Amino acid sequence: MNAYKPKSAEEAVSIINSGESVFIHTAGAAPQALVKAMTARGGELRDVTIYQLHTEGEAPYCDEQYRDAFNVKALFVGSNVRAAINDGRAEFIPSFLSEVPLMFRSGVLPVDVALIQVSAPDKHGYCSLGISVDASKAAVDVAKKVIAQVNPKMPRTHGDGLLHISEFDAFVECEEDIPELKPHLLSDSEKLIGQHVAGIIEDGATLQMGIGAIPDAVLSCLGNHKDLGVHTEMFSDGVLPLLESGVINNKLKTRHPGVTVSGFMLGSRKLYDFVDDNPAVRMLDIQYVNDTAVIRKLPKMTSINSAIEIDLTGQVCADSIGTRIYSGVGGQMDFIRGASLSPGGKPIIALPSVTARNDTKIVPTLKSGAGVVTTRAHVHYVATEYGIADLYGKTLKERAKLMIEISHPDHRDALEKAAFERFR
């Protein structure tokens, strides 16, 4: 450590040049001190391309005043860049999460600089990418310059994210809290969805679930299950009670038995403390985690994903509201396809039947301009608070009937009329 001296954030980002491309560490690992220092140079920098997935915290480089300095290209859209994307101040790259590392490694998306946040170095000088390995490891691998924010509050995780401090071209020491997710009080409809989905999850299944109310609702209903495993792109606090009780023990997994596998996480400090230096949790490169060839070999792989809306034939929109980009493609298709090919696997789309304004989320046709993230050929199970529709092997007319049965009663008449006019 004595051979490597920290710099100020301003000194560290001074090695970023106009015309270069910069990757920003994903989700809760976005290095805010470095982001702010880089943005402060917006008056002198020009045509710096920023690549990122979802990041927590601020994204000041998206402000109108920095349009000439930063060209933001998001591979997944979070709340901090959503307005900029839809106002034309930033751009969206549709991509499967499993292929983002390949885009970096192949040079399709060239990375000159990687801005990352890491744990404090151990006695051998190794830091960890902590709660976010995902595509960030690939960006670090190919970056010509790596600038790190060393934060003692970042947990040290096992897996692919270990980096020696000698690999950093510059680093800053900055202790700050890692972003946390506030606990969510489950609604009655979310609890019902959780019960329905939990009812078709078998003992010995391997789970992929996201972050949010519905995954938490499902996990809360699995207390009586046995020998579950986890191989997921992301996870949060919902898995902790099942890990602590032994319901999730990963012992039947054919890959990484006994180990929870993920690409990134976002949750409470309790979660971060649980994974800190825990060899039973392995954070791996998302090119591997989300590889369909890997996923399909896991027994009874059960994938639980959500949607913005879904039509009567099973087309899933999960990235936009009409033409307005809301999130991204992410890993939904990676796991939907992988689970469908797994022996005994179950790909599940779970969503409330209506929005907060009581608009139906099961629609005759998707909104104009909506993105089809998961095609109707890939969809098997669809769950709402009114039950589960198994669309696999069904005709379009049969699908419409099943989808109407799990729609909100207030909207069934209109959906039945639309289905009659379409399918006679």
Short mmCIF file of C-alpha atoms in Angstrom, two decimals:
data_model
loop_
_atom_site.label_atom_id
_atom_site.label_comp_id
_atom_site.label_asym_id
_atom_site.label_seq_id
_atom_site.Cartn_x
_atom_site.Cartn_y
_atom_site.Cartn_z
CA MET A 1 0.00 0.00 0.00
CA ASN A 2 2.88 2.37 0.78
CA ALA A 3 4.06 2.15 -2.83
CA TYR A 4 0.74 3.43 -4.09
CA LYS A 5 -0.34 6.90 -3.09
CA PRO A 6 -3.94 8.15 -3.18
CA LYS A 7 -4.83 11.31 -5.04
CA SER A 8 -7.60 13.82 -4.69
CA ALA A 9 -10.68 13.16 -6.84
CA GLU A 10 -9.75 16.16 -8.98
CA GLU A 11 -6.23 14.84 -9.58
CA ALA A 12 -7.52 11.33 -10.32
CA VAL A 13 -9.96 12.37 -13.06
CA SER A 14 -7.43 14.73 -14.64
CA ILE A 15 -6.20 11.78 -16.75
CA ILE A 16 -9.54 11.69 -18.61
CA ASN A 17 -9.13 13.36 -22.00
CA SER A 18 -11.55 14.80 -24.53
CA GLY A 19 -12.73 12.24 -27.07
CA GLU A 20 -12.28 9.28 -24.72
CA SER A 21 -14.94 6.84 -23.52
CA VAL A 22 -15.65 6.34 -19.83
CA PHE A 23 -17.45 3.45 -18.11
CA ILE A 24 -19.17 4.13 -14.78
CA HIS A 25 -19.44 1.29 -12.25
CA THR A 26 -22.94 -0.20 -12.06
CA ALA A 27 -25.84 0.16 -9.60
CA GLY A 28 -24.92 0.95 -5.99
CA ALA A 29 -21.20 0.91 -6.80
CA ALA A 30 -21.22 4.10 -8.91
CA PRO A 31 -18.29 6.14 -7.49
CA GLN A 32 -19.97 9.44 -6.68
CA ALA A 33 -16.82 11.34 -5.71
CA LEU A 34 -15.23 10.52 -9.08
CA VAL A 35 -18.46 11.20 -10.99
CA LYS A 36 -18.77 14.66 -9.47
CA ALA A 37 -15.10 15.47 -10.06
CA MET A 38 -15.33 14.37 -13.71
CA THR A 39 -18.48 16.42 -14.24
CA ALA A 40 -16.76 19.45 -12.75
CA ARG A 41 -14.37 19.26 -15.70
CA GLY A 42 -17.30 19.59 -18.10
CA GLY A 43 -16.22 23.09 -19.07
CA GLU A 44 -12.93 21.85 -20.51
CA LEU A 45 -13.79 18.35 -21.77
CA ARG A 46 -15.42 17.68 -25.15
CA ASP A 47 -17.01 14.59 -26.70
CA VAL A 48 -16.45 12.23 -23.79
CA THR A 49 -18.66 9.16 -24.28
CA ILE A 50 -20.08 7.69 -21.09
CA TYR A 51 -21.21 4.05 -21.00
CA GLN A 52 -23.29 2.86 -18.08
CA LEU A 53 -26.01 0.51 -16.99
CA HIS A 54 -28.35 1.39 -14.15
CA THR A 55 -26.56 3.49 -11.54
CA GLU A 56 -27.69 4.75 -8.15
CA GLY A 57 -26.97 8.30 -7.07
CA GLU A 58 -26.66 11.40 -9.20
CA ALA A 59 -25.79 11.61 -12.89
CA PRO A 60 -24.94 15.33 -13.23
CA TYR A 61 -23.13 14.77 -16.55
CA CYS A 62 -26.60 14.44 -18.15
CA ASP A 63 -27.44 18.08 -17.46
CA GLU A 64 -28.08 20.29 -20.48
CA GLN A 65 -25.07 22.47 -19.67
CA TYR A 66 -22.74 19.51 -20.29
CA ARG A 67 -24.20 18.37 -23.60
CA ASP A 68 -21.00 19.28 -25.50
CA ALA A 69 -18.81 17.60 -22.89
CA PHE A 70 -20.53 14.25 -22.34
CA ASN A 71 -22.34 11.92 -24.72
CA VAL A 72 -24.20 9.52 -22.44
CA LYS A 73 -25.07 6.06 -23.78
CA ALA A 74 -26.98 3.90 -21.32
CA LEU A 75 -27.30 0.14 -21.71
CA PHE A 76 -29.99 0.12 -19.00
CA VAL A 77 -31.94 3.15 -17.84
CA GLY A 78 -32.37 4.16 -14.22
CA SER A 79 -34.25 7.08 -12.75
CA ASN A 80 -31.18 9.36 -12.80
CA VAL A 81 -30.89 9.32 -16.61
CA ARG A 82 -34.49 8.54 -17.66
CA ALA A 83 -35.50 12.14 -18.37
CA ALA A 84 -32.29 12.79 -20.28
CA ILE A 85 -32.88 9.71 -22.45
CA ASN A 86 -36.41 10.72 -23.32
CA ASP A 87 -35.53 14.39 -23.83
CA GLY A 88 -32.75 13.50 -26.26
CA ARG A 89 -29.86 14.60 -24.01
CA ALA A 90 -28.68 10.99 -23.69
CA GLU A 91 -29.08 7.79 -25.68
CA PHE A 92 -30.19 4.20 -25.03
CA ILE A 93 -28.50 1.05 -26.35
CA PRO A 94 -30.85 -1.98 -26.33
CA SER A 95 -28.82 -5.02 -25.30
CA PHE A 96 -29.05 -8.34 -23.50
CA LEU A 97 -27.20 -8.01 -20.21
CA SER A 98 -25.24 -11.18 -20.99
CA GLU A 99 -23.80 -9.50 -24.10
CA VAL A 100 -22.67 -6.21 -22.55
CA PRO A 101 -19.31 -7.65 -21.39
CA LEU A 102 -18.83 -9.07 -24.88
CA MET A 103 -19.45 -5.62 -26.38
CA PHE A 104 -16.66 -4.25 -24.19
CA ARG A 105 -14.26 -7.14 -24.76
CA SER A 106 -14.77 -7.18 -28.53
CA GLY A 107 -14.34 -3.43 -28.88
CA VAL A 108 -17.87 -2.86 -30.20
CA LEU A 109 -18.09 -0.44 -27.27
CA PRO A 110 -14.53 0.76 -26.65
CA VAL A 111 -13.64 1.69 -23.07
CA ASP A 112 -10.73 4.06 -22.48
CA VAL A 113 -11.39 4.78 -18.81
CA ALA A 114 -13.20 2.82 -16.09
CA LEU A 115 -14.46 4.71 -13.03
CA ILE A 116 -15.03 2.15 -10.27
CA GLN A 117 -15.60 1.89 -6.53
CA VAL A 118 -13.83 -0.84 -4.57
CA SER A 119 -13.33 -2.17 -1.07
CA ALA A 120 -10.27 -1.30 0.95
CA PRO A 121 -7.22 -3.39 -0.04
CA ASP A 122 -6.42 -6.48 2.00
CA LYS A 123 -2.93 -7.16 3.34
CA HIS A 124 -1.89 -8.40 -0.11
CA GLY A 125 -3.13 -5.25 -1.86
CA TYR A 126 -6.28 -6.77 -3.38
CA CYS A 127 -9.49 -4.76 -3.54
CA SER A 128 -12.95 -6.03 -4.51
CA LEU A 129 -15.56 -4.66 -6.90
CA GLY A 130 -17.92 -5.41 -4.04
CA ILE A 131 -21.63 -5.38 -4.73
CA SER A 132 -21.29 -4.96 -8.50
CA VAL A 133 -19.20 -7.26 -10.69
CA ASP A 134 -21.73 -7.73 -13.55
CA ALA A 135 -20.38 -6.04 -16.72
CA SER A 136 -18.05 -3.83 -14.70
CA LYS A 137 -15.31 -6.48 -14.58
CA ALA A 138 -15.22 -6.61 -18.39
CA ALA A 139 -14.96 -2.82 -18.58
CA VAL A 140 -12.02 -2.87 -16.16
CA ASP A 141 -10.37 -5.68 -18.12
CA VAL A 142 -10.28 -3.69 -21.36
CA ALA A 143 -9.95 -0.12 -20.05
CA LYS A 144 -6.71 1.67 -20.87
CA LYS A 145 -6.98 3.60 -17.60
CA VAL A 146 -8.67 2.53 -14.34
CA ILE A 147 -9.58 5.14 -11.72
CA ALA A 148 -10.80 3.73 -8.41
CA GLN A 149 -12.64 5.16 -5.44
CA VAL A 150 -11.50 3.10 -2.45
CA ASN A 151 -14.28 2.93 0.13
CA PRO A 152 -13.94 0.96 3.40
CA LYS A 153 -17.75 0.67 3.50
CA MET A 154 -17.77 -1.36 0.28
CA PRO A 155 -18.03 -5.06 1.19
CA ARG A 156 -15.27 -7.37 0.03
CA THR A 157 -16.97 -10.05 -2.05
CA HIS A 158 -15.58 -13.30 -3.40
CA GLY A 159 -15.61 -14.23 -7.07
CA ASP A 160 -14.46 -12.44 -10.20
CA GLY A 161 -14.17 -8.95 -8.76
CA LEU A 162 -10.74 -9.00 -7.09
CA LEU A 163 -8.32 -6.35 -8.38
CA HIS A 164 -4.82 -5.54 -7.18
CA ILE A 165 -4.24 -1.92 -6.29
CA SER A 166 -1.34 -1.85 -8.75
CA GLU A 167 -3.91 -2.14 -11.56
CA PHE A 168 -5.24 1.35 -10.80
CA ASP A 169 -3.81 4.27 -12.74
CA ALA A 170 -5.15 6.54 -10.01
CA PHE A 171 -7.23 6.09 -6.88
CA VAL A 172 -8.87 8.17 -4.21
CA GLU A 173 -9.73 7.26 -0.65
CA CYS A 174 -13.30 8.24 0.11
CA GLU A 175 -15.49 6.75 2.81
CA GLU A 176 -19.20 7.12 2.07
CA ASP A 177 -22.33 5.08 2.59
CA ILE A 178 -23.26 2.58 -0.09
CA PRO A 179 -26.78 3.28 -1.46
CA GLU A 180 -29.45 1.17 0.24
CA LEU A 181 -32.95 0.10 -0.72
CA LYS A 182 -35.70 1.15 1.64
CA PRO A 183 -37.96 -1.69 2.84
CA HIS A 184 -41.17 -2.03 0.85
CA LEU A 185 -44.52 -2.73 2.49
CA LEU A 186 -46.19 -5.38 0.34
CA SER A 187 -49.68 -4.69 -0.96
CA ASP A 188 -52.43 -7.31 -0.87
CA SER A 189 -52.13 -7.89 -4.61
CA GLU A 190 -48.36 -8.34 -4.36
CA LYS A 191 -48.82 -10.86 -1.56
CA LEU A 192 -51.29 -12.81 -3.71
CA ILE A 193 -48.88 -12.82 -6.65
CA GLY A 194 -46.19 -14.11 -4.29
CA GLN A 195 -48.46 -16.94 -3.14
CA HIS A 196 -49.39 -17.95 -6.69
CA VAL A 197 -45.79 -18.00 -7.88
CA ALA A 198 -44.50 -19.78 -4.78
CA GLY A 199 -47.13 -22.45 -5.41
CA ILE A 200 -45.45 -23.58 -8.64
CA ILE A 201 -41.88 -23.42 -7.36
CA GLU A 202 -40.65 -26.92 -6.59
CA ASP A 203 -38.33 -28.08 -3.84
CA GLY A 204 -34.78 -28.23 -5.18
CA ALA A 205 -35.37 -25.40 -7.66
CA THR A 206 -32.69 -22.86 -8.55
CA LEU A 207 -34.01 -19.30 -8.43
CA GLN A 208 -33.42 -16.14 -10.40
CA MET A 209 -35.27 -13.12 -9.11
CA GLY A 210 -34.90 -9.39 -9.37
CA ILE A 211 -35.21 -6.61 -6.86
CA GLY A 212 -38.57 -5.21 -5.89
CA ALA A 213 -41.93 -5.94 -4.36
CA ILE A 214 -42.92 -9.01 -6.38
CA PRO A 215 -39.63 -10.91 -5.95
CA ASP A 216 -39.76 -10.10 -2.23
CA ALA A 217 -43.38 -11.28 -2.09
CA VAL A 218 -42.43 -14.59 -3.71
CA LEU A 219 -39.44 -15.10 -1.42
CA SER A 220 -41.59 -14.39 1.64
CA CYS A 221 -43.79 -17.37 0.71
CA LEU A 222 -40.99 -19.93 0.36
CA GLY A 223 -40.35 -20.62 4.04
CA ASN A 224 -41.62 -24.21 3.83
CA HIS A 225 -39.65 -25.12 0.71
CA LYS A 226 -36.52 -27.26 0.78
CA ASP A 227 -33.10 -27.24 -0.84
CA LEU A 228 -33.49 -24.14 -2.99
CA GLY A 229 -30.57 -22.60 -4.84
CA VAL A 230 -29.79 -19.15 -6.21
CA HIS A 231 -28.18 -18.30 -9.54
CA THR A 232 -29.30 -14.79 -10.37
CA GLU A 233 -28.09 -11.61 -12.01
CA MET A 234 -29.13 -9.58 -8.97
CA PHE A 235 -30.57 -10.00 -5.50
CA SER A 236 -31.58 -8.09 -2.40
CA ASP A 237 -32.56 -8.64 1.23
CA GLY A 238 -35.42 -11.01 0.41
CA VAL A 239 -33.02 -13.94 0.22
CA LEU A 240 -31.53 -13.40 3.68
CA PRO A 241 -34.23 -15.13 5.78
CA LEU A 242 -34.15 -18.14 3.45
CA LEU A 243 -30.34 -18.33 3.58
CA GLU A 244 -30.36 -18.00 7.36
CA SER A 245 -33.03 -20.70 7.78
CA GLY A 246 -31.37 -23.11 5.37
CA VAL A 247 -34.24 -23.11 2.86
CA ILE A 248 -31.68 -21.79 0.38
CA ASN A 249 -28.65 -24.04 0.72
CA ASN A 250 -27.63 -24.40 -2.95
CA LYS A 251 -26.73 -28.04 -2.40
CA LEU A 252 -28.58 -29.42 -5.44
CA LYS A 253 -27.10 -27.00 -7.95
CA THR A 254 -25.00 -28.61 -10.65
CA ARG A 255 -22.88 -25.46 -10.93
CA HIS A 256 -21.33 -23.85 -7.85
CA PRO A 257 -23.04 -26.20 -5.35
CA GLY A 258 -23.26 -24.70 -1.90
CA VAL A 259 -22.74 -21.20 -3.22
CA THR A 260 -25.14 -18.32 -4.00
CA VAL A 261 -24.17 -16.88 -7.39
CA SER A 262 -25.00 -13.34 -8.54
CA GLY A 263 -23.72 -10.51 -10.70
CA PHE A 264 -24.71 -7.58 -8.49
CA MET A 265 -26.85 -6.73 -5.49
CA LEU A 266 -28.65 -3.78 -3.96
CA GLY A 267 -30.20 -3.78 -0.52
CA SER A 268 -29.67 -2.83 3.10
CA ARG A 269 -26.50 -2.55 5.15
CA LYS A 270 -27.49 -5.90 6.67
CA LEU A 271 -27.19 -7.47 3.23
CA TYR A 272 -23.82 -5.83 2.59
CA ASP A 273 -22.52 -7.04 5.95
CA PHE A 274 -23.78 -10.56 5.19
CA VAL A 275 -21.87 -10.82 1.90
CA ASP A 276 -18.70 -9.16 3.23
CA ASP A 277 -15.87 -11.73 2.94
CA ASN A 278 -18.51 -14.51 2.75
CA PRO A 279 -17.21 -17.42 0.62
CA ALA A 280 -20.77 -18.80 0.33
CA VAL A 281 -21.67 -15.84 -1.93
CA ARG A 282 -19.85 -15.50 -5.23
CA MET A 283 -20.11 -12.41 -7.43
CA LEU A 284 -19.32 -13.38 -11.01
CA ASP A 285 -18.97 -11.87 -14.47
CA ILE A 286 -22.43 -11.41 -15.96
CA GLN A 287 -21.28 -12.84 -19.28
CA TYR A 288 -21.10 -16.14 -17.39
CA VAL A 289 -23.97 -15.68 -14.92
CA ASN A 290 -26.47 -14.82 -17.64
CA ASP A 291 -25.19 -17.27 -20.24
CA THR A 292 -28.16 -19.34 -21.39
CA ALA A 293 -25.83 -22.34 -21.84
CA VAL A 294 -24.98 -22.11 -18.12
CA ILE A 295 -28.50 -21.37 -16.90
CA ARG A 296 -30.10 -24.29 -18.73
CA LYS A 297 -27.84 -26.79 -16.91
CA LEU A 298 -29.18 -25.80 -13.51
CA PRO A 299 -31.96 -28.08 -12.18
CA LYS A 300 -35.52 -26.76 -12.10
CA MET A 301 -34.29 -23.28 -12.98
CA THR A 302 -37.09 -20.90 -12.04
CA SER A 303 -36.89 -17.39 -13.43
CA ILE A 304 -39.15 -14.65 -12.06
CA ASN A 305 -39.31 -11.43 -14.07
CA SER A 306 -41.74 -8.56 -14.39
CA ALA A 307 -43.25 -6.45 -17.16
CA ILE A 308 -44.63 -3.01 -17.84
CA GLU A 309 -47.45 -4.53 -19.89
CA ILE A 310 -48.26 -7.77 -21.69
CA ASP A 311 -50.71 -8.35 -24.51
CA LEU A 312 -53.31 -11.07 -24.88
CA THR A 313 -50.95 -13.22 -26.95
CA GLY A 314 -48.08 -13.05 -24.46
CA GLN A 315 -45.86 -10.33 -25.90
CA VAL A 316 -43.97 -8.72 -23.01
CA CYS A 317 -42.96 -5.08 -22.92
CA ALA A 318 -40.47 -4.51 -20.11
CA ASP A 319 -38.32 -1.59 -21.25
CA SER A 320 -40.62 1.23 -22.35
CA ILE A 321 -43.98 2.91 -21.93
CA GLY A 322 -44.93 3.29 -25.55
CA THR A 323 -41.96 5.03 -27.14
CA ARG A 324 -40.63 6.41 -23.83
CA ILE A 325 -37.73 4.33 -22.56
CA TYR A 326 -38.23 3.36 -18.92
CA SER A 327 -35.58 0.73 -18.10
CA GLY A 328 -33.98 -1.72 -20.51
CA VAL A 329 -33.78 -5.25 -21.83
CA GLY A 330 -31.50 -6.40 -19.03
CA GLY A 331 -31.29 -10.11 -18.34
CA GLN A 332 -34.95 -11.02 -18.74
CA MET A 333 -34.49 -12.88 -22.01
CA ASP A 334 -31.28 -14.53 -20.82
CA PHE A 335 -33.10 -16.17 -17.94
CA ILE A 336 -36.49 -16.71 -19.59
CA ARG A 337 -34.79 -18.75 -22.31
CA GLY A 338 -32.37 -20.47 -19.95
CA ALA A 339 -35.15 -21.51 -17.57
CA SER A 340 -37.33 -22.80 -20.40
CA LEU A 341 -34.50 -25.12 -21.49
CA SER A 342 -33.63 -26.28 -17.96
CA PRO A 343 -34.90 -29.74 -16.95
CA GLY A 344 -38.06 -28.96 -14.98
CA GLY A 345 -37.44 -25.23 -15.39
CA LYS A 346 -40.13 -22.57 -15.17
CA PRO A 347 -39.86 -19.12 -16.79
CA ILE A 348 -42.36 -16.82 -15.08
CA ILE A 349 -43.52 -13.29 -15.86
CA ALA A 350 -45.20 -11.83 -12.77
CA LEU A 351 -47.00 -8.49 -12.65
CA PRO A 352 -50.01 -6.79 -11.04
CA SER A 353 -53.09 -6.84 -13.25
CA VAL A 354 -53.45 -3.06 -13.10
CA THR A 355 -51.36 0.06 -12.59
CA ALA A 356 -51.69 2.38 -9.60
CA ARG A 357 -54.30 4.29 -11.65
CA ASN A 358 -56.28 1.09 -12.29
CA ASP A 359 -55.25 0.94 -15.96
CA THR A 360 -54.95 -2.63 -17.15
CA LYS A 361 -51.46 -4.08 -17.59
CA ILE A 362 -52.89 -6.93 -19.66
CA VAL A 363 -53.78 -5.23 -22.93
CA PRO A 364 -55.28 -6.22 -26.31
CA THR A 365 -52.15 -4.92 -28.05
CA LEU A 366 -49.03 -3.24 -26.75
CA LYS A 367 -48.85 0.54 -26.90
CA SER A 368 -47.59 2.03 -30.15
CA GLY A 369 -43.81 2.03 -30.04
CA ALA A 370 -43.56 -0.34 -27.07
CA GLY A 371 -40.53 -2.62 -27.06
CA VAL A 372 -41.06 -6.38 -27.13
CA VAL A 373 -38.41 -7.58 -24.69
CA THR A 374 -39.71 -11.16 -24.46
CA THR A 375 -41.55 -12.59 -27.44
CA ARG A 376 -44.75 -14.58 -27.13
CA ALA A 377 -42.85 -17.66 -28.30
CA HIS A 378 -40.64 -17.46 -25.21
CA VAL A 379 -43.36 -16.88 -22.61
CA HIS A 380 -44.58 -19.81 -20.53
CA TYR A 381 -46.13 -18.73 -17.22
CA VAL A 382 -47.77 -15.36 -16.53
CA ALA A 383 -48.84 -14.58 -12.96
CA THR A 384 -51.05 -11.84 -11.53
CA GLU A 385 -52.95 -11.58 -8.27
CA TYR A 386 -55.79 -13.47 -10.00
CA GLY A 387 -53.80 -16.59 -10.80
CA ILE A 388 -51.35 -18.09 -13.27
CA ALA A 389 -51.79 -18.59 -17.02
CA ASP A 390 -49.69 -21.31 -18.66
CA LEU A 391 -49.32 -20.14 -22.27
CA TYR A 392 -46.81 -22.75 -23.41
CA GLY A 393 -48.07 -24.67 -26.42
CA LYS A 394 -51.29 -22.66 -26.62
CA THR A 395 -52.78 -20.98 -29.69
CA LEU A 396 -53.27 -17.24 -29.82
CA LYS A 397 -56.99 -17.67 -29.12
CA GLU A 398 -56.31 -20.02 -26.19
CA ARG A 399 -53.75 -17.59 -24.82
CA ALA A 400 -56.21 -14.71 -24.95
CA LYS A 401 -58.76 -16.70 -22.96
CA LEU A 402 -56.20 -17.60 -20.28
CA MET A 403 -54.88 -14.05 -20.05
CA ILE A 404 -58.37 -12.63 -19.61
CA GLU A 405 -58.95 -15.05 -16.72
CA ILE A 406 -56.02 -13.54 -14.78
CA SER A 407 -56.83 -9.92 -15.68
CA HIS A 408 -58.57 -7.51 -13.34
CA PRO A 409 -62.37 -8.05 -13.28
CA ASP A 410 -62.94 -4.36 -14.13
CA HIS A 411 -61.24 -4.86 -17.50
CA ARG A 412 -62.37 -8.33 -18.52
CA ASP A 413 -65.36 -7.22 -20.59
CA ALA A 414 -63.25 -4.87 -22.69
CA LEU A 415 -60.55 -7.52 -23.14
CA GLU A 416 -63.13 -10.14 -24.14
CA LYS A 417 -64.58 -7.76 -26.74
CA ALA A 418 -61.11 -7.06 -28.13
CA ALA A 419 -60.33 -10.78 -28.23
CA PHE A 420 -63.59 -11.55 -30.03
CA GLU A 421 -62.97 -8.87 -32.64
CA ARG A 422 -59.45 -10.19 -33.22
CA PHE A 423 -59.93 -13.95 -33.05
CA ARG A 424 -63.67 -14.46 -33.69
#
